[in-house]
Amino acid sequence: MTRQVADIWFDPSCPYTWVTSRWLLEVRKVRPVEVRWHVMSLSVLNEGRDDDPEGDPEGYLWVPVRVCAAVLRHHGQEALGRFYTALWTTGGGGDWLGDLRTALESAGLPSGLAAAGTSTDYDGDVRASHAEGIALVGEHVGTPVVAVTGAGGGGRVAFFGPVVSRIPRGEDAGRLWDGTLLVAGTPGFHELKGGPPQEPVLG
């Protein structure tokens, strides 16, 4: 089978995005897929809106995405994937982000990178990466955005989501992957929705 590359743009604070990212790692076990990590930002997406769908008037959601951008700039794709995993699996009580320094150390990265979260030094990186991802699908969506190169032996296929509340595993993950690429790669495809969202199961 042709090897495919799945680029995922993610806001590290979103629990549904976390579930989707774990699905991609499950897909990697049953399909010839390489996963590459990029940041996007709900804070950037919602700038200028009269309402704040994330309920973040203090701008806290900038903190983890800035640290992710710093990790990517200084240590690369693989390190960003490790750090993202550590954010949700070390010290967070299983329901939200863990301590930034603990997560960095767990991922084998310098804990000092946590200082990037309260600095604007990496905002340009965040904005540029966000713009790259959102340009693939449009401003009407959120996080995550996935773009697959080599899908069906053809060109690049990009889509928002899929938004799932539980992590499909094994061949279930593979079937969802196959179906998502089939639907998203259909000429003229725009949108497909399921039932109301359920609380995400993070593990």
mmCIF file of C-alpha atoms in Angstrom:
data_model
loop_
_atom_site.group_PDB
_atom_site.id
_atom_site.type_symbol
_atom_site.label_atom_id
_atom_site.label_comp_id
_atom_site.label_asym_id
_atom_site.label_seq_id
_atom_site.Cartn_x
_atom_site.Cartn_y
_atom_site.Cartn_z
ATOM 1 C CA MET A 1 0.000 0.000 0.000
ATOM 2 C CA THR A 2 1.120 3.555 -0.721
ATOM 3 C CA ARG A 3 2.448 5.329 2.341
ATOM 4 C CA GLN A 4 0.402 8.366 3.307
ATOM 5 C CA VAL A 5 1.355 11.438 5.316
ATOM 6 C CA ALA A 6 -1.251 12.870 7.690
ATOM 7 C CA ASP A 7 -0.523 16.429 8.768
ATOM 8 C CA ILE A 8 -2.617 17.479 11.758
ATOM 9 C CA TRP A 9 -3.080 21.066 12.892
ATOM 10 C CA PHE A 10 -4.225 21.068 16.501
ATOM 11 C CA ASP A 11 -4.962 23.389 19.386
ATOM 12 C CA PRO A 12 -3.488 21.536 22.382
ATOM 13 C CA SER A 13 -6.236 22.716 24.740
ATOM 14 C CA CYS A 14 -9.157 21.018 22.948
ATOM 15 C CA PRO A 15 -10.209 17.635 24.394
ATOM 16 C CA TYR A 16 -12.010 16.532 21.212
ATOM 17 C CA THR A 17 -8.864 17.305 19.223
ATOM 18 C CA TRP A 18 -6.910 15.161 21.659
ATOM 19 C CA VAL A 19 -9.257 12.243 20.948
ATOM 20 C CA THR A 20 -8.849 12.736 17.188
ATOM 21 C CA SER A 21 -5.074 12.832 17.553
ATOM 22 C CA ARG A 22 -5.100 9.537 19.466
ATOM 23 C CA TRP A 23 -7.235 8.066 16.682
ATOM 24 C CA LEU A 24 -4.533 9.046 14.199
ATOM 25 C CA LEU A 25 -1.946 7.231 16.288
ATOM 26 C CA GLU A 26 -4.193 4.167 16.253
ATOM 27 C CA VAL A 27 -4.521 4.486 12.470
ATOM 28 C CA ARG A 28 -0.744 4.467 12.225
ATOM 29 C CA LYS A 29 -0.734 0.949 13.664
ATOM 30 C CA VAL A 30 -3.048 -0.513 11.014
ATOM 31 C CA ARG A 31 -2.453 1.642 7.922
ATOM 32 C CA PRO A 32 0.794 2.879 6.289
ATOM 33 C CA VAL A 33 0.467 6.398 7.675
ATOM 34 C CA GLU A 34 3.031 8.871 8.989
ATOM 35 C CA VAL A 35 1.681 11.574 11.346
ATOM 36 C CA ARG A 36 3.167 15.073 11.365
ATOM 37 C CA TRP A 37 2.276 17.710 13.960
ATOM 38 C CA HIS A 38 1.441 21.402 13.496
ATOM 39 C CA VAL A 39 -0.176 23.978 15.764
ATOM 40 C CA MET A 40 -3.310 25.996 15.268
ATOM 41 C CA SER A 41 -5.049 28.258 17.757
ATOM 42 C CA LEU A 42 -8.649 28.708 18.821
ATOM 43 C CA SER A 43 -7.585 32.091 20.209
ATOM 44 C CA VAL A 44 -6.466 33.182 16.745
ATOM 45 C CA LEU A 45 -9.540 31.658 15.109
ATOM 46 C CA ASN A 46 -11.896 33.594 17.396
ATOM 47 C CA GLU A 47 -10.139 36.963 17.299
ATOM 48 C CA GLY A 48 -12.499 39.814 16.535
ATOM 49 C CA ARG A 49 -15.653 37.874 17.376
ATOM 50 C CA ASP A 50 -18.308 39.549 19.507
ATOM 51 C CA ASP A 51 -18.785 36.321 21.468
ATOM 52 C CA ASP A 52 -16.118 34.039 22.894
ATOM 53 C CA PRO A 53 -17.118 30.423 22.252
ATOM 54 C CA GLU A 54 -14.170 29.166 24.292
ATOM 55 C CA GLY A 55 -14.946 31.295 27.362
ATOM 56 C CA ASP A 56 -11.342 32.489 27.623
ATOM 57 C CA PRO A 57 -11.355 36.263 28.270
ATOM 58 C CA GLU A 58 -7.956 36.089 29.983
ATOM 59 C CA GLY A 59 -6.301 34.479 26.968
ATOM 60 C CA TYR A 60 -5.053 31.409 28.829
ATOM 61 C CA LEU A 61 -5.434 29.251 25.725
ATOM 62 C CA TRP A 62 -2.472 31.104 24.226
ATOM 63 C CA VAL A 63 -0.170 29.546 26.832
ATOM 64 C CA PRO A 64 -0.020 25.874 25.751
ATOM 65 C CA VAL A 65 -0.029 26.649 22.025
ATOM 66 C CA ARG A 66 2.914 29.034 22.411
ATOM 67 C CA VAL A 67 4.884 26.334 24.213
ATOM 68 C CA CYS A 68 4.008 23.891 21.430
ATOM 69 C CA ALA A 69 5.296 26.398 18.875
ATOM 70 C CA ALA A 70 8.532 26.775 20.827
ATOM 71 C CA VAL A 71 8.989 23.011 20.967
ATOM 72 C CA LEU A 72 8.418 22.724 17.229
ATOM 73 C CA ARG A 73 10.831 25.530 16.366
ATOM 74 C CA HIS A 74 13.677 24.276 18.539
ATOM 75 C CA HIS A 75 13.172 20.503 18.592
ATOM 76 C CA GLY A 76 11.052 19.518 15.594
ATOM 77 C CA GLN A 77 8.008 17.463 14.678
ATOM 78 C CA GLU A 78 8.701 14.332 16.668
ATOM 79 C CA ALA A 79 9.359 16.330 19.825
ATOM 80 C CA LEU A 80 6.108 18.233 19.379
ATOM 81 C CA GLY A 81 4.228 14.941 19.151
ATOM 82 C CA ARG A 82 5.879 13.707 22.366
ATOM 83 C CA PHE A 83 5.134 16.935 24.193
ATOM 84 C CA TYR A 84 1.490 16.958 23.096
ATOM 85 C CA THR A 85 1.093 13.428 24.413
ATOM 86 C CA ALA A 86 2.756 14.356 27.690
ATOM 87 C CA LEU A 87 0.489 17.384 28.129
ATOM 88 C CA TRP A 88 -2.536 15.137 28.366
ATOM 89 C CA THR A 89 -0.990 12.196 30.200
ATOM 90 C CA THR A 90 1.208 13.679 32.932
ATOM 91 C CA GLY A 91 -0.206 15.453 35.948
ATOM 92 C CA GLY A 92 -3.489 16.554 34.418
ATOM 93 C CA GLY A 93 -5.820 14.359 36.437
ATOM 94 C CA GLY A 94 -7.034 12.753 33.205
ATOM 95 C CA ASP A 95 -9.366 15.561 32.255
ATOM 96 C CA TRP A 96 -7.310 18.526 31.076
ATOM 97 C CA LEU A 97 -3.812 19.738 30.405
ATOM 98 C CA GLY A 98 -1.086 18.837 32.837
ATOM 99 C CA ASP A 99 1.668 21.050 34.181
ATOM 100 C CA LEU A 100 3.748 22.445 31.325
ATOM 101 C CA ARG A 101 7.131 21.887 32.966
ATOM 102 C CA THR A 102 6.265 18.338 33.975
ATOM 103 C CA ALA A 103 5.077 17.582 30.462
ATOM 104 C CA LEU A 104 8.232 19.038 28.907
ATOM 105 C CA GLU A 105 10.456 16.989 31.191
ATOM 106 C CA SER A 106 8.410 13.856 30.522
ATOM 107 C CA ALA A 107 8.881 14.429 26.783
ATOM 108 C CA GLY A 108 12.658 14.744 27.235
ATOM 109 C CA LEU A 109 12.628 18.495 26.571
ATOM 110 C CA PRO A 110 14.018 21.487 28.519
ATOM 111 C CA SER A 111 11.529 22.598 31.151
ATOM 112 C CA GLY A 112 12.572 26.194 30.508
ATOM 113 C CA LEU A 113 10.512 26.152 27.315
ATOM 114 C CA ALA A 114 7.475 26.638 29.572
ATOM 115 C CA ALA A 115 8.393 30.327 29.721
ATOM 116 C CA ALA A 116 7.313 30.631 26.089
ATOM 117 C CA GLY A 117 3.709 30.369 27.255
ATOM 118 C CA THR A 118 3.706 33.864 28.729
ATOM 119 C CA SER A 119 5.835 35.425 25.988
ATOM 120 C CA THR A 120 4.768 36.736 22.595
ATOM 121 C CA ASP A 121 8.006 35.530 20.978
ATOM 122 C CA TYR A 122 6.304 32.596 19.270
ATOM 123 C CA ASP A 123 3.025 34.259 18.302
ATOM 124 C CA GLY A 124 4.239 34.705 14.744
ATOM 125 C CA ASP A 125 4.928 30.970 14.515
ATOM 126 C CA VAL A 126 1.474 30.185 15.882
ATOM 127 C CA ARG A 127 -0.252 32.547 13.479
ATOM 128 C CA ALA A 128 1.667 31.316 10.442
ATOM 129 C CA SER A 129 0.998 27.665 11.212
ATOM 130 C CA HIS A 130 -2.649 28.387 11.974
ATOM 131 C CA ALA A 131 -3.045 30.228 8.674
ATOM 132 C CA GLU A 132 -1.477 27.323 6.787
ATOM 133 C CA GLY A 133 -3.894 24.813 8.284
ATOM 134 C CA ILE A 134 -7.056 26.887 8.101
ATOM 135 C CA ALA A 135 -6.362 27.824 4.470
ATOM 136 C CA LEU A 136 -6.885 24.165 3.578
ATOM 137 C CA VAL A 137 -10.492 24.104 4.760
ATOM 138 C CA GLY A 138 -11.698 27.652 5.493
ATOM 139 C CA GLU A 139 -12.514 29.877 8.455
ATOM 140 C CA HIS A 140 -15.828 28.110 9.146
ATOM 141 C CA VAL A 141 -14.169 25.221 10.999
ATOM 142 C CA GLY A 142 -12.111 24.778 14.135
ATOM 143 C CA THR A 143 -9.584 22.318 15.475
ATOM 144 C CA PRO A 144 -8.300 19.881 14.283
ATOM 145 C CA VAL A 145 -7.542 20.149 10.584
ATOM 146 C CA VAL A 146 -6.037 17.093 8.899
ATOM 147 C CA ALA A 147 -4.462 17.010 5.441
ATOM 148 C CA VAL A 148 -3.505 13.675 3.906
ATOM 149 C CA THR A 149 -0.938 13.420 1.131
ATOM 150 C CA GLY A 150 -1.181 10.416 -1.145
ATOM 151 C CA ALA A 151 -4.782 9.694 -0.188
ATOM 152 C CA GLY A 152 -6.179 7.120 -2.588
ATOM 153 C CA GLY A 153 -3.036 7.379 -4.660
ATOM 154 C CA GLY A 154 -3.972 10.930 -5.628
ATOM 155 C CA GLY A 155 -3.297 14.404 -4.330
ATOM 156 C CA ARG A 156 -3.839 15.990 -0.937
ATOM 157 C CA VAL A 157 -7.172 15.673 0.855
ATOM 158 C CA ALA A 158 -7.940 18.060 3.733
ATOM 159 C CA PHE A 159 -10.772 18.039 6.247
ATOM 160 C CA PHE A 160 -11.876 19.248 9.668
ATOM 161 C CA GLY A 161 -12.100 16.545 12.328
ATOM 162 C CA PRO A 162 -13.365 13.935 12.477
ATOM 163 C CA VAL A 163 -14.842 14.946 15.811
ATOM 164 C CA VAL A 164 -15.299 11.811 17.910
ATOM 165 C CA SER A 165 -15.911 11.388 21.622
ATOM 166 C CA ARG A 166 -14.158 8.005 21.923
ATOM 167 C CA ILE A 167 -10.920 6.764 20.435
ATOM 168 C CA PRO A 168 -11.488 4.098 17.768
ATOM 169 C CA ARG A 169 -8.844 1.414 18.108
ATOM 170 C CA GLY A 170 -7.394 -1.285 15.911
ATOM 171 C CA GLU A 171 -9.263 -2.011 12.715
ATOM 172 C CA ASP A 172 -12.115 0.266 13.863
ATOM 173 C CA ALA A 173 -9.622 3.129 13.600
ATOM 174 C CA GLY A 174 -8.579 1.908 10.162
ATOM 175 C CA ARG A 175 -12.147 1.733 8.886
ATOM 176 C CA LEU A 176 -12.888 5.262 10.078
ATOM 177 C CA TRP A 177 -9.704 6.388 8.320
ATOM 178 C CA ASP A 178 -10.714 4.707 5.060
ATOM 179 C CA GLY A 179 -14.216 6.148 5.220
ATOM 180 C CA THR A 180 -13.060 9.643 6.108
ATOM 181 C CA LEU A 181 -10.690 9.746 3.156
ATOM 182 C CA LEU A 182 -13.383 8.414 0.855
ATOM 183 C CA VAL A 183 -15.884 11.072 1.913
ATOM 184 C CA ALA A 184 -13.445 13.993 2.182
ATOM 185 C CA GLY A 185 -11.876 13.115 -1.160
ATOM 186 C CA THR A 186 -15.186 13.133 -3.032
ATOM 187 C CA PRO A 187 -15.319 16.096 -5.460
ATOM 188 C CA GLY A 188 -17.738 18.703 -4.188
ATOM 189 C CA PHE A 189 -17.881 17.277 -0.654
ATOM 190 C CA HIS A 190 -18.565 19.933 1.968
ATOM 191 C CA GLU A 191 -19.972 18.669 5.257
ATOM 192 C CA LEU A 192 -21.168 15.600 7.151
ATOM 193 C CA LYS A 193 -22.460 15.676 10.732
ATOM 194 C CA GLY A 194 -23.614 13.123 13.257
ATOM 195 C CA GLY A 195 -25.624 13.381 16.451
ATOM 196 C CA PRO A 196 -25.153 15.840 19.319
ATOM 197 C CA PRO A 197 -21.701 15.776 20.926
ATOM 198 C CA GLN A 198 -21.009 13.559 23.919
ATOM 199 C CA GLU A 199 -18.454 14.163 26.632
ATOM 200 C CA PRO A 200 -15.066 13.019 25.297
ATOM 201 C CA VAL A 201 -13.489 9.882 26.744
ATOM 202 C CA LEU A 202 -9.826 10.842 26.834
ATOM 203 C CA GLY A 203 -8.142 7.520 27.368
#
